[in-house]
Amino acid sequence: MQDIFKGKNILIMGVRNKWSIAWGIARAVQPLGANLIFTYLGDREKESIEKLTANMDNVSIYPCDVSSDKELDDLFAEIKEKYGVLHGVVHAIAFAKSEDLQDTFVNTSRDGFHTAMDISAYSLLAVSKRAKELMTEGGSIVTLTYRGSEKVYPGYNIMGVAKAALEASVRYIAYELGPSNIRVNAISAGPVKTMSARGVKNFTDILGVVAEKSFLKRNVTLEDLGGTSVFLLSDLSSGVTGEIIYVDAGYNNMGL
Ligand code: 1JT
């Protein structure tokens, strides 16, 4: 296992701090020999990633705002120049305006709807299209979703709609990139106390309810999500594509 990612170049988008799911994935993948490429949004995140990766070898850090085609083009041009080939992508990016996660869904503004869909769903297409050009040896793209795409979770609102679009996109992208031996899958994670989740009111109550009702009687950890990511990014999952895989301690299969 130690070197299943030896010589593999893996792009990780969405690390904000040490609580980020993307960081949990980086922590699982890095010891298995991967060269990691991180992207950040603002200066605060840049410093945060620099600090987190200070003791890691073979790391690059680039800026990328996924709402900008120019920044995406620049990112992939840099990766092409430095690495030539890309083997994996972790897309752990989502955004919705906080007012849209607090008010009722029908009150979502046109602009709020567009923003959430652009950053949380369209960005997967935008990244996949560019990644395809560099995945000349085949590859694996992994994104993160949440069950609010399928069932109503009061307050998840526009994010549920954006995640539904993301999950459908996973299937269409998987279909189109399959002939290039590029696989595309999503992990549907149980709730995790990340920086984004901290902005959600009653989130601690949600964590408690899910832990109590789940088959494993606990919430999921960054290690749980890291393990499934290693599986999806590596040849261990060579026959798996277009799937939404639940990593939620069993919660989604509980009836009552
Ligand atoms: C975003 C936020 C995407 C929080 C998210 C998210 N995906 C999952 N969560 C956590 C969550 C939130 C709610 C919930 C359950 C989990 C916040 C910023 C925008 C992107 O309700 C049951 C509301």
XYZ file of N, CA and C and ligand atoms in Angstrom:
791
model
N 0.828 -1.220 0.000
C 0.000 0.000 0.000
C 0.860 1.267 0.000
N 2.064 1.168 0.610
C 2.860 2.386 0.850
C 3.069 3.251 -0.387
N 3.130 2.591 -1.567
C 3.469 3.405 -2.743
C 2.423 3.315 -3.851
N 1.145 3.129 -3.474
C 0.132 3.028 -4.539
C -0.024 4.338 -5.318
N 0.400 5.456 -4.742
C 0.323 6.745 -5.462
C 1.702 7.266 -5.860
N 2.718 6.381 -5.833
C 4.072 6.822 -6.178
C 4.105 7.333 -7.623
N 4.598 8.546 -7.834
C 4.677 9.129 -9.168
C 3.338 9.648 -9.675
N 2.296 9.592 -8.845
C 0.973 10.088 -9.262
C 0.808 11.544 -8.822
N 0.274 12.345 -9.728
C 0.061 13.768 -9.448
C -1.420 14.005 -9.181
N -1.719 14.479 -7.978
C -3.114 14.624 -7.564
C -3.415 16.069 -7.159
N -4.435 16.631 -7.827
C -4.873 18.007 -7.566
C -5.956 18.000 -6.498
N -5.765 18.791 -5.458
C -6.738 18.856 -4.365
C -7.260 20.286 -4.228
N -8.556 20.458 -4.520
C -9.177 21.782 -4.496
C -10.161 21.854 -3.336
N -10.023 22.844 -2.471
C -11.008 23.026 -1.408
C -10.485 22.909 0.015
N -9.157 22.976 0.193
C -8.642 23.006 1.574
C -8.737 24.439 2.097
N -9.434 24.608 3.226
C -9.501 25.927 3.866
C -8.664 25.947 5.131
N -8.769 24.855 5.889
C -8.004 24.729 7.135
C -7.956 23.255 7.527
N -7.441 22.996 8.736
C -7.219 21.585 9.122
C -8.510 20.796 9.313
N -9.644 21.470 9.393
C -10.921 20.757 9.536
C -11.539 20.412 8.187
N -10.970 20.915 7.104
C -11.544 20.693 5.774
C -11.537 19.223 5.382
N -12.609 18.780 4.713
C -12.661 17.407 4.197
C -11.512 17.203 3.204
N -11.232 18.212 2.388
C -10.138 18.104 1.413
C -8.793 17.871 2.107
N -8.624 18.446 3.288
C -7.375 18.228 4.031
C -7.326 16.800 4.578
N -8.472 16.287 5.017
C -8.535 14.893 5.470
C -8.125 13.947 4.348
N -8.550 14.279 3.136
C -8.215 13.455 1.972
C -6.718 13.575 1.661
N -6.196 14.793 1.714
C -4.755 15.008 1.467
C -3.919 14.205 2.460
N -4.337 14.210 3.718
C -3.616 13.492 4.773
C -3.602 11.984 4.539
N -4.652 11.472 3.908
C -4.723 10.028 3.640
C -3.897 9.642 2.414
N -3.864 10.532 1.428
C -3.251 10.234 0.134
C -1.734 10.459 0.149
N -1.310 11.491 0.867
C 0.093 11.914 0.841
C 1.084 10.830 1.290
N 0.798 10.105 2.385
C 1.758 9.079 2.821
C 1.883 7.905 1.844
N 0.987 7.823 0.866
C 1.029 6.719 -0.098
C 1.811 7.112 -1.349
N 2.540 8.220 -1.261
C 3.524 8.562 -2.292
C 3.108 9.602 -3.312
N 1.908 10.198 -3.170
C 1.421 11.142 -4.184
C 2.169 12.477 -4.160
N 2.286 13.078 -5.342
C 2.688 14.482 -5.435
C 1.399 15.284 -5.379
N 1.283 16.199 -4.424
C 0.024 16.919 -4.244
C 0.096 18.352 -4.764
N -0.979 18.751 -5.440
C -1.122 20.111 -5.948
C -2.366 20.692 -5.277
N -2.191 21.765 -4.535
C -3.315 22.386 -3.826
C -3.706 23.690 -4.496
N -5.024 24.016 -4.435
C -5.451 25.352 -4.862
C -6.100 26.055 -3.678
N -6.013 27.390 -3.690
C -6.614 28.185 -2.619
C -7.390 29.343 -3.233
N -8.296 29.909 -2.406
C -9.115 31.023 -2.886
C -8.547 32.371 -2.455
N -8.352 32.603 -1.173
C -7.832 33.905 -0.728
C -6.484 33.759 -0.037
N -5.918 34.884 0.403
C -4.606 34.877 1.056
C -4.619 34.075 2.355
N -5.753 34.148 3.064
C -5.850 33.428 4.335
C -5.701 31.926 4.104
N -6.353 31.427 3.051
C -6.265 29.987 2.741
C -4.872 29.618 2.264
N -4.248 30.527 1.516
C -2.886 30.256 1.031
C -1.960 30.007 2.218
N -2.018 30.921 3.193
C -1.172 30.782 4.392
C -1.499 29.512 5.150
N -2.785 29.208 5.226
C -3.232 28.020 5.948
C -2.660 26.748 5.294
N -2.727 26.667 3.968
C -2.204 25.480 3.268
C -0.686 25.418 3.388
N -0.040 26.583 3.309
C 1.428 26.604 3.457
C 1.839 26.046 4.813
N 1.093 26.442 5.841
C 1.401 25.964 7.199
C 1.150 24.452 7.317
N 0.003 24.014 6.800
C -0.364 22.591 6.909
C 0.619 21.684 6.170
N 1.161 22.170 5.055
C 2.009 21.316 4.213
C 3.499 21.562 4.444
N 3.828 22.356 5.457
C 5.231 22.751 5.682
C 6.177 21.551 5.762
N 5.695 20.434 6.323
C 6.574 19.264 6.467
C 6.392 18.221 5.373
N 5.673 18.578 4.306
C 5.442 17.620 3.215
C 6.365 17.912 2.042
N 6.875 16.844 1.414
C 7.657 16.997 0.183
C 6.711 16.982 -1.013
N 7.202 17.425 -2.155
C 6.464 17.319 -3.413
C 5.065 17.933 -3.367
N 5.010 19.188 -2.914
C 3.740 19.905 -2.836
C 3.829 21.193 -3.656
N 2.794 21.504 -4.428
C 2.680 22.806 -5.101
C 1.382 23.454 -4.661
N 1.378 24.785 -4.630
C 0.193 25.530 -4.204
C -0.070 26.649 -5.220
N -1.287 26.650 -5.786
C -1.651 27.664 -6.783
C -2.980 28.319 -6.408
N -3.180 29.565 -6.814
C -4.487 30.192 -6.601
C -5.494 29.664 -7.629
N -6.764 29.557 -7.240
C -7.807 29.262 -8.229
C -9.190 29.576 -7.685
N -9.799 30.575 -8.290
C -11.205 30.888 -8.036
C -11.983 30.192 -9.157
N -12.754 29.153 -8.820
C -13.419 28.351 -9.858
C -14.518 29.111 -10.602
N -14.850 30.323 -10.142
C -15.835 31.096 -10.904
C -15.173 31.844 -12.067
N -13.846 31.716 -12.194
C -13.117 32.403 -13.260
C -12.502 31.412 -14.249
N -12.942 31.462 -15.510
C -12.363 30.589 -16.537
C -10.877 30.875 -16.713
N -10.510 32.144 -16.588
C -9.106 32.538 -16.745
C -8.229 31.894 -15.664
N -8.711 31.936 -14.404
C -7.914 31.338 -13.320
C -7.812 29.825 -13.487
N -8.888 29.195 -13.990
C -8.841 27.751 -14.249
C -7.844 27.446 -15.370
N -7.887 28.239 -16.441
C -6.944 28.040 -17.554
C -5.512 28.186 -17.065
N -5.257 29.224 -16.264
C -3.905 29.469 -15.752
C -3.441 28.304 -14.875
N -4.336 27.817 -14.020
C -3.989 26.707 -13.120
C -3.542 25.493 -13.924
N -4.365 25.093 -14.907
C -4.045 23.871 -15.646
C -2.826 24.062 -16.561
N -2.591 25.300 -16.998
C -1.373 25.576 -17.776
C -0.140 25.384 -16.888
N -0.226 25.851 -15.649
C 0.893 25.689 -14.694
C 1.132 24.213 -14.391
N 0.028 23.470 -14.191
C 0.163 22.043 -13.867
C 0.777 21.306 -15.067
N 0.329 21.668 -16.261
C 0.868 21.017 -17.459
C 2.371 21.256 -17.572
N 2.765 22.510 -17.311
C 4.179 22.866 -17.435
C 5.027 22.131 -16.402
N 4.546 22.100 -15.144
C 5.363 21.518 -14.074
C 5.293 19.995 -14.016
N 4.102 19.417 -14.277
C 3.925 17.972 -14.077
C 3.700 17.192 -15.375
N 3.162 17.845 -16.395
C 2.885 17.157 -17.660
C 1.617 16.320 -17.610
N 1.554 15.421 -16.632
C 0.425 14.482 -16.526
C -0.284 14.661 -15.184
N -1.614 14.489 -15.193
C -2.396 14.535 -13.954
C -3.087 13.172 -13.801
N -3.121 12.645 -12.571
C -3.745 11.333 -12.339
C -5.025 11.412 -11.513
N -5.111 12.429 -10.665
C -6.297 12.508 -9.798
C -6.711 13.942 -9.519
N -8.008 14.127 -9.289
C -8.534 15.428 -8.866
C -9.513 15.212 -7.706
N -9.366 16.002 -6.662
C -10.339 16.042 -5.578
C -11.016 17.410 -5.633
N -12.322 17.396 -5.910
C -13.111 18.624 -6.010
C -13.948 18.693 -4.738
N -13.544 19.554 -3.805
C -14.250 19.651 -2.510
C -14.647 21.100 -2.281
N -15.383 21.615 -3.272
C -15.730 23.033 -3.305
C -17.244 23.208 -3.363
N -17.776 24.043 -2.498
C -19.195 24.404 -2.552
C -19.365 25.779 -1.929
N -20.384 26.483 -2.372
C -20.683 27.784 -1.767
C -22.150 28.146 -1.985
N -22.743 28.703 -0.961
C -24.057 29.333 -1.079
C -24.048 30.540 -0.152
N -24.791 31.562 -0.506
C -24.855 32.750 0.355
C -25.536 32.362 1.662
N -25.014 32.884 2.768
C -25.526 32.431 4.066
C -27.010 32.755 4.220
N -27.464 33.858 3.607
C -28.897 34.183 3.741
C -29.757 33.109 3.063
N -29.202 32.442 2.031
C -29.969 31.419 1.326
C -30.031 30.091 2.086
N -29.166 29.928 3.095
C -29.211 28.719 3.931
C -30.013 28.985 5.200
N -30.509 30.227 5.348
C -31.247 30.568 6.554
C -32.723 30.819 6.288
N -32.981 31.501 5.179
C -34.366 31.831 4.813
C -35.045 30.569 4.251
N -36.306 30.696 3.839
C -36.988 29.570 3.191
C -36.445 29.413 1.772
N -36.548 28.191 1.238
C -36.008 27.913 -0.101
C -36.656 28.784 -1.171
N -37.978 28.966 -1.087
C -38.662 29.744 -2.134
C -38.218 31.208 -2.156
N -37.566 31.650 -1.097
C -37.054 33.028 -1.063
C -35.643 33.160 -1.635
N -35.062 32.070 -2.141
C -33.726 32.140 -2.746
C -33.750 33.171 -3.879
N -32.794 34.083 -3.879
C -32.745 35.087 -4.950
C -32.192 34.460 -6.227
N -32.477 35.090 -7.365
C -31.961 34.615 -8.652
C -30.433 34.563 -8.607
N -29.863 35.603 -8.043
C -28.394 35.683 -7.956
C -27.826 34.610 -7.016
N -28.514 34.400 -5.891
C -28.067 33.375 -4.945
C -28.127 31.985 -5.552
N -29.183 31.745 -6.320
C -29.345 30.455 -7.024
C -28.192 30.238 -7.996
N -27.915 31.263 -8.814
C -26.839 31.161 -9.809
C -25.479 30.949 -9.159
N -25.227 31.706 -8.095
C -23.922 31.611 -7.425
C -23.694 30.198 -6.886
N -24.695 29.664 -6.176
C -24.547 28.322 -5.598
C -24.342 27.277 -6.695
N -25.107 27.394 -7.782
C -24.980 26.427 -8.884
C -23.639 26.555 -9.592
N -23.154 27.774 -9.755
C -21.889 28.013 -10.453
C -20.718 27.423 -9.675
N -20.614 27.822 -8.401
C -19.466 27.388 -7.590
C -19.568 25.906 -7.222
N -20.787 25.426 -6.920
C -20.925 24.084 -6.357
C -21.150 22.991 -7.400
N -21.669 23.343 -8.577
C -21.959 22.317 -9.585
C -21.208 22.571 -10.892
N -21.370 23.747 -11.482
C -20.691 23.997 -12.773
C -19.178 23.810 -12.668
N -18.608 24.168 -11.523
C -17.149 24.078 -11.361
C -16.628 22.656 -11.609
N -17.448 21.635 -11.361
C -16.984 20.257 -11.627
C -16.781 20.027 -13.126
N -17.678 20.566 -13.941
C -17.519 20.440 -15.401
C -16.278 21.202 -15.849
N -16.160 22.418 -15.319
C -15.067 23.308 -15.721
C -13.710 22.681 -15.395
N -13.631 22.034 -14.231
C -12.386 21.383 -13.814
C -12.157 20.103 -14.620
N -13.220 19.303 -14.792
C -13.085 18.002 -15.463
C -12.630 18.158 -16.916
N -13.189 19.151 -17.591
C -12.850 19.396 -18.995
C -11.358 19.679 -19.151
N -10.821 20.479 -18.225
C -9.395 20.820 -18.281
C -8.531 19.672 -17.787
N -8.997 18.957 -16.768
C -8.228 17.829 -16.228
C -8.076 16.733 -17.285
N -9.130 16.533 -18.067
C -9.114 15.484 -19.109
C -7.896 15.622 -20.011
N -7.576 16.852 -20.373
C -6.453 17.095 -21.290
C -5.129 16.647 -20.698
N -5.014 16.661 -19.362
C -3.752 16.284 -18.702
C -3.766 14.843 -18.198
N -4.943 14.196 -18.222
C -5.045 12.814 -17.712
C -4.789 11.827 -18.851
N -3.626 11.921 -19.432
C -3.303 11.121 -20.616
C -3.010 9.665 -20.274
N -2.846 9.354 -18.981
C -2.612 7.962 -18.568
C -3.847 7.391 -17.866
N -5.015 8.021 -18.074
C -6.224 7.675 -17.326
C -6.228 8.464 -16.031
N -7.331 8.403 -15.300
C -7.377 9.183 -14.062
C -8.648 8.966 -13.274
N -8.708 9.668 -12.144
C -9.877 9.562 -11.262
C -10.220 10.938 -10.708
N -11.497 11.299 -10.825
C -11.989 12.577 -10.307
C -12.991 12.262 -9.197
N -12.789 12.887 -8.043
C -13.664 12.637 -6.885
C -14.242 13.965 -6.415
N -15.560 14.014 -6.219
C -16.180 15.216 -5.671
C -16.956 14.843 -4.409
N -17.401 15.859 -3.697
C -18.116 15.648 -2.427
C -19.550 16.114 -2.557
N -20.478 15.307 -2.033
C -21.871 15.711 -2.059
C -22.512 15.432 -0.704
N -23.812 15.701 -0.618
C -24.547 15.505 0.633
C -25.974 15.054 0.305
N -26.541 14.251 1.188
C -27.855 13.646 0.966
C -28.992 14.650 0.810
N -28.725 15.901 1.154
C -29.706 16.957 0.927
C -30.056 17.111 -0.548
N -29.311 16.428 -1.439
C -29.620 16.417 -2.876
C -30.822 15.533 -3.183
N -31.094 14.563 -2.317
C -32.129 13.556 -2.591
C -33.362 13.713 -1.715
N -33.143 14.134 -0.476
C -34.231 14.268 0.498
C -34.139 15.652 1.118
N -35.248 16.119 1.634
C -35.278 17.474 2.199
C -34.640 17.514 3.585
N -33.647 18.345 3.731
C -33.065 18.671 5.032
C -33.324 20.152 5.246
N -34.274 20.498 6.126
C -34.658 21.906 6.269
C -33.424 22.794 6.450
N -33.318 23.834 5.639
C -32.194 24.763 5.720
C -31.112 24.486 4.689
N -31.043 23.245 4.164
C -29.994 22.952 3.165
C -30.345 23.632 1.832
N -31.644 23.751 1.581
C -32.169 24.646 0.529
C -31.452 24.573 -0.813
N -30.952 25.684 -1.279
C -30.328 25.777 -2.603
C -29.131 24.830 -2.723
N -28.448 24.523 -1.595
C -27.332 23.578 -1.678
C -27.827 22.201 -2.087
N -29.036 21.828 -1.649
C -29.605 20.539 -2.044
C -29.812 20.476 -3.551
N -30.299 21.576 -4.107
C -30.535 21.643 -5.551
C -29.194 21.628 -6.301
N -28.223 22.353 -5.779
C -26.893 22.386 -6.415
C -26.236 21.006 -6.338
N -26.407 20.302 -5.225
C -25.805 18.958 -5.094
C -26.511 17.959 -6.013
N -27.814 18.137 -6.233
C -28.529 17.282 -7.191
C -27.938 17.482 -8.589
N -27.661 18.741 -8.940
C -27.045 19.048 -10.239
C -25.631 18.468 -10.297
N -24.919 18.551 -9.187
C -23.552 18.006 -9.139
C -23.573 16.493 -9.357
N -24.499 15.802 -8.693
C -24.551 14.337 -8.801
C -24.941 13.902 -10.217
N -25.865 14.605 -10.830
C -26.224 14.287 -12.218
C -25.028 14.569 -13.126
N -24.281 15.641 -12.819
C -23.088 15.975 -13.604
C -22.041 14.878 -13.494
N -21.909 14.293 -12.307
C -20.949 13.186 -12.117
C -21.234 12.086 -13.142
N -22.531 11.747 -13.311
C -22.882 10.675 -14.244
C -22.593 11.065 -15.694
N -22.937 12.293 -16.079
C -22.694 12.706 -17.474
C -21.205 12.840 -17.776
N -20.438 13.355 -16.816
C -18.994 13.489 -17.041
C -18.355 12.099 -17.076
N -18.805 11.210 -16.179
C -18.268 9.842 -16.149
C -18.514 9.154 -17.494
N -19.699 9.382 -18.066
C -20.031 8.810 -19.386
C -19.083 9.339 -20.461
N -18.861 10.648 -20.438
C -18.063 11.248 -21.509
C -16.563 10.983 -21.378
N -16.067 10.856 -20.139
C -14.619 10.650 -19.948
C -14.249 9.172 -19.829
N -15.260 8.313 -19.730
C -15.005 6.869 -19.617
C -14.089 6.321 -20.706
N -14.319 6.675 -21.970
C -13.463 6.150 -23.041
C -11.987 6.549 -22.885
N -11.711 7.608 -22.125
C -10.316 8.007 -21.856
C -9.791 7.357 -20.572
N -10.535 6.382 -20.058
C -10.186 5.702 -18.792
C -10.065 6.682 -17.621
N -10.946 7.673 -17.645
C -11.032 8.601 -16.512
C -12.341 8.308 -15.797
N -12.247 8.022 -14.504
C -13.419 7.705 -13.700
C -13.841 8.930 -12.881
N -15.149 9.053 -12.671
C -15.686 10.204 -11.933
C -16.707 9.694 -10.919
N -16.486 10.004 -9.651
C -17.389 9.542 -8.592
C -17.561 10.626 -7.541
N -18.636 10.491 -6.756
C -18.857 11.421 -5.644
C -18.947 10.647 -4.334
N -18.437 11.237 -3.290
C -18.625 10.720 -1.933
C -19.741 11.532 -1.299
N -20.795 10.863 -0.852
C -21.853 11.551 -0.124
C -21.552 11.395 1.359
N -21.007 12.454 1.932
C -20.496 12.405 3.302
C -21.591 12.695 4.317
N -21.526 12.017 5.444
C -22.342 12.421 6.582
C -21.869 13.791 7.039
N -22.643 14.479 7.889
C -22.246 15.833 8.298
C -20.915 15.853 9.066
N -20.078 16.828 8.727
C -18.759 16.997 9.352
C -18.640 18.451 9.775
N -18.097 18.696 10.959
C -17.993 20.070 11.466
C -16.826 20.810 10.802
N -17.040 21.262 9.582
C -16.026 22.053 8.876
C -16.332 23.527 9.101
N -15.465 24.362 8.559
C -15.663 25.812 8.636
C -17.005 26.213 8.002
N -17.334 25.628 6.834
C -18.611 25.936 6.162
C -19.788 25.554 7.050
N -19.691 24.377 7.668
C -20.798 23.882 8.491
C -20.995 24.743 9.733
N -19.925 25.362 10.211
C -20.015 26.213 11.397
C -20.998 27.361 11.199
N -21.152 27.788 9.940
C -22.078 28.881 9.654
C -23.542 28.447 9.654
N -23.777 27.139 9.768
C -25.139 26.606 9.702
C -25.729 26.537 11.102
N -26.896 27.174 11.287
C -27.453 27.173 12.646
C -27.974 25.775 13.010
N -27.845 25.411 14.275
C -28.252 24.090 14.795
C -27.406 22.940 14.250
N -26.223 23.229 13.724
C -25.429 22.146 13.120
C -25.021 21.097 14.156
N -24.730 21.556 15.364
C -24.342 20.612 16.425
C -25.490 19.649 16.731
N -26.733 20.147 16.698
C -27.898 19.278 16.904
C -27.986 18.227 15.794
N -27.719 18.667 14.544
C -27.762 17.742 13.397
C -26.751 16.613 13.606
N -25.538 16.992 14.035
C -24.492 15.985 14.278
C -24.957 14.956 15.310
N -25.610 15.438 16.350
C -26.075 14.556 17.422
C -27.136 13.578 16.942
N -28.109 14.076 16.194
C -29.200 13.237 15.688
C -28.652 12.159 14.759
N -27.749 12.567 13.849
C -27.191 11.625 12.874
C -26.366 10.553 13.581
N -25.558 10.960 14.559
C -24.727 9.991 15.290
C -25.612 8.954 15.981
N -26.693 9.430 16.597
C -27.580 8.550 17.344
C -28.301 7.546 16.445
N -28.741 8.017 15.261
C -29.536 7.165 14.374
C -28.694 6.289 13.446
N -27.426 6.650 13.240
C -26.601 5.923 12.257
C -26.340 4.495 12.711
N -26.078 3.602 11.753
C -25.784 2.199 12.072
C -24.558 2.097 12.992
N -23.561 2.922 12.733
C -22.312 2.824 13.514
C -22.357 3.636 14.805
N -23.464 4.330 15.025
C -23.672 5.123 16.257
C -22.598 6.190 16.454
N -22.218 6.830 15.355
C -21.226 7.910 15.448
C -21.274 8.754 14.185
N -20.621 9.900 14.228
C -20.452 10.716 13.019
C -19.239 10.213 12.250
N -19.136 10.641 10.990
C -17.960 10.233 10.204
C -16.784 11.155 10.514
N -15.585 10.630 10.307
C -14.348 11.376 10.563
C -13.658 11.697 9.239
N -12.674 12.574 9.301
C -11.882 12.876 8.107
C -11.131 11.625 7.651
N -10.809 10.723 8.602
C -10.136 9.462 8.245
C -11.084 8.558 7.445
N -12.359 8.523 7.830
C -13.347 7.741 7.065
C -13.390 8.232 5.615
N -13.425 9.557 5.455
C -13.535 10.145 4.114
C -12.228 9.978 3.353
N -11.108 10.050 4.072
C -9.788 9.847 3.454
C -9.647 8.430 2.916
N -10.100 7.456 3.671
C -9.987 6.054 3.254
C -10.750 5.777 1.970
N -11.984 6.251 1.903
C -12.781 6.044 0.684
C -12.175 6.815 -0.491
N -11.566 7.956 -0.214
C -10.912 8.729 -1.280
C -9.706 7.989 -1.842
N -8.924 7.343 -0.963
C -7.783 6.537 -1.428
C -8.290 5.452 -2.370
N -9.380 4.808 -1.967
C -10.006 3.767 -2.806
C -10.421 4.344 -4.164
N -11.122 5.467 -4.141
C -11.646 6.027 -5.400
C -10.552 6.609 -6.293
N -9.497 7.160 -5.692
C -8.433 7.773 -6.499
C -7.481 6.721 -7.071
N -7.453 5.537 -6.468
C -6.474 4.518 -6.873
C -7.107 3.465 -7.768
N -6.274 2.545 -8.263
C -6.748 1.445 -9.105
C -7.568 0.432 -8.322
N -7.612 0.559 -6.996
C -8.462 -0.334 -6.198
C -9.910 -0.245 -6.671
N -10.302 0.914 -7.217
C -11.689 1.131 -7.667
C -11.771 1.169 -9.186
N -10.880 0.428 -9.863
C -10.762 0.536 -11.323
C -12.062 0.272 -12.089
N -13.018 -0.429 -11.492
C -14.281 -0.679 -12.202
C -15.425 0.210 -11.748
N -15.121 1.221 -10.955
C -16.177 2.048 -10.353
C -16.190 3.434 -10.983
N -17.280 3.819 -11.631
C -17.385 5.189 -12.145
C -18.848 5.624 -12.265
N -19.078 6.912 -12.099
C -20.438 7.468 -12.160
C -21.231 7.222 -10.888
N -20.555 6.805 -9.811
C -21.246 6.417 -8.578
C -21.280 7.537 -7.533
N -22.342 7.474 -6.713
C -22.426 8.312 -5.516
C -22.262 7.342 -4.342
N -21.145 7.407 -3.655
C -20.858 6.450 -2.575
C -21.089 7.110 -1.220
N -21.993 6.526 -0.425
C -22.260 7.077 0.902
C -21.163 6.709 1.889
N -20.618 7.716 2.557
C -19.688 7.516 3.674
C -20.327 8.281 4.823
N -21.280 7.619 5.485
C -22.138 8.315 6.457
C -22.484 7.442 7.659
N -21.637 6.444 7.924
C -21.858 5.540 9.058
C -23.197 4.800 8.929
N -23.720 4.721 7.713
C -24.945 3.959 7.458
C -26.235 4.752 7.549
N -26.143 5.997 7.965
C -27.333 6.807 8.264
C -28.376 6.821 7.136
N -27.918 6.886 5.882
C -28.882 7.048 4.767
C -29.787 5.847 4.580
N -29.417 4.706 5.111
C -30.256 3.511 4.955
C -31.184 3.257 6.144
N -31.133 4.160 7.125
C -32.004 4.010 8.292
C -33.410 4.488 7.925
N -34.426 3.701 8.254
C -35.791 4.101 7.948
C -36.355 5.054 8.979
N -36.147 4.753 10.220
C -36.694 5.606 11.280
C -35.728 5.685 12.457
C -22.143 24.327 2.131
C -22.365 24.610 3.491
C -22.208 23.013 1.684
C -22.619 23.594 4.375
C -22.675 22.288 3.916
C -22.475 21.995 2.573
N -22.593 20.653 2.412
C -22.859 20.115 3.601
N -22.914 21.094 4.517
C -23.177 20.901 5.918
C -24.649 20.805 6.214
C -25.461 21.917 6.146
C -26.807 21.816 6.435
C -27.348 20.620 6.801
C -26.528 19.500 6.866
C -25.180 19.606 6.568
C -22.350 26.009 4.014
C -21.748 26.988 3.049
C -22.174 26.761 1.652
C -21.800 25.377 1.159
O -28.697 20.581 7.095
C -29.255 19.384 7.497
C -27.704 23.029 6.359
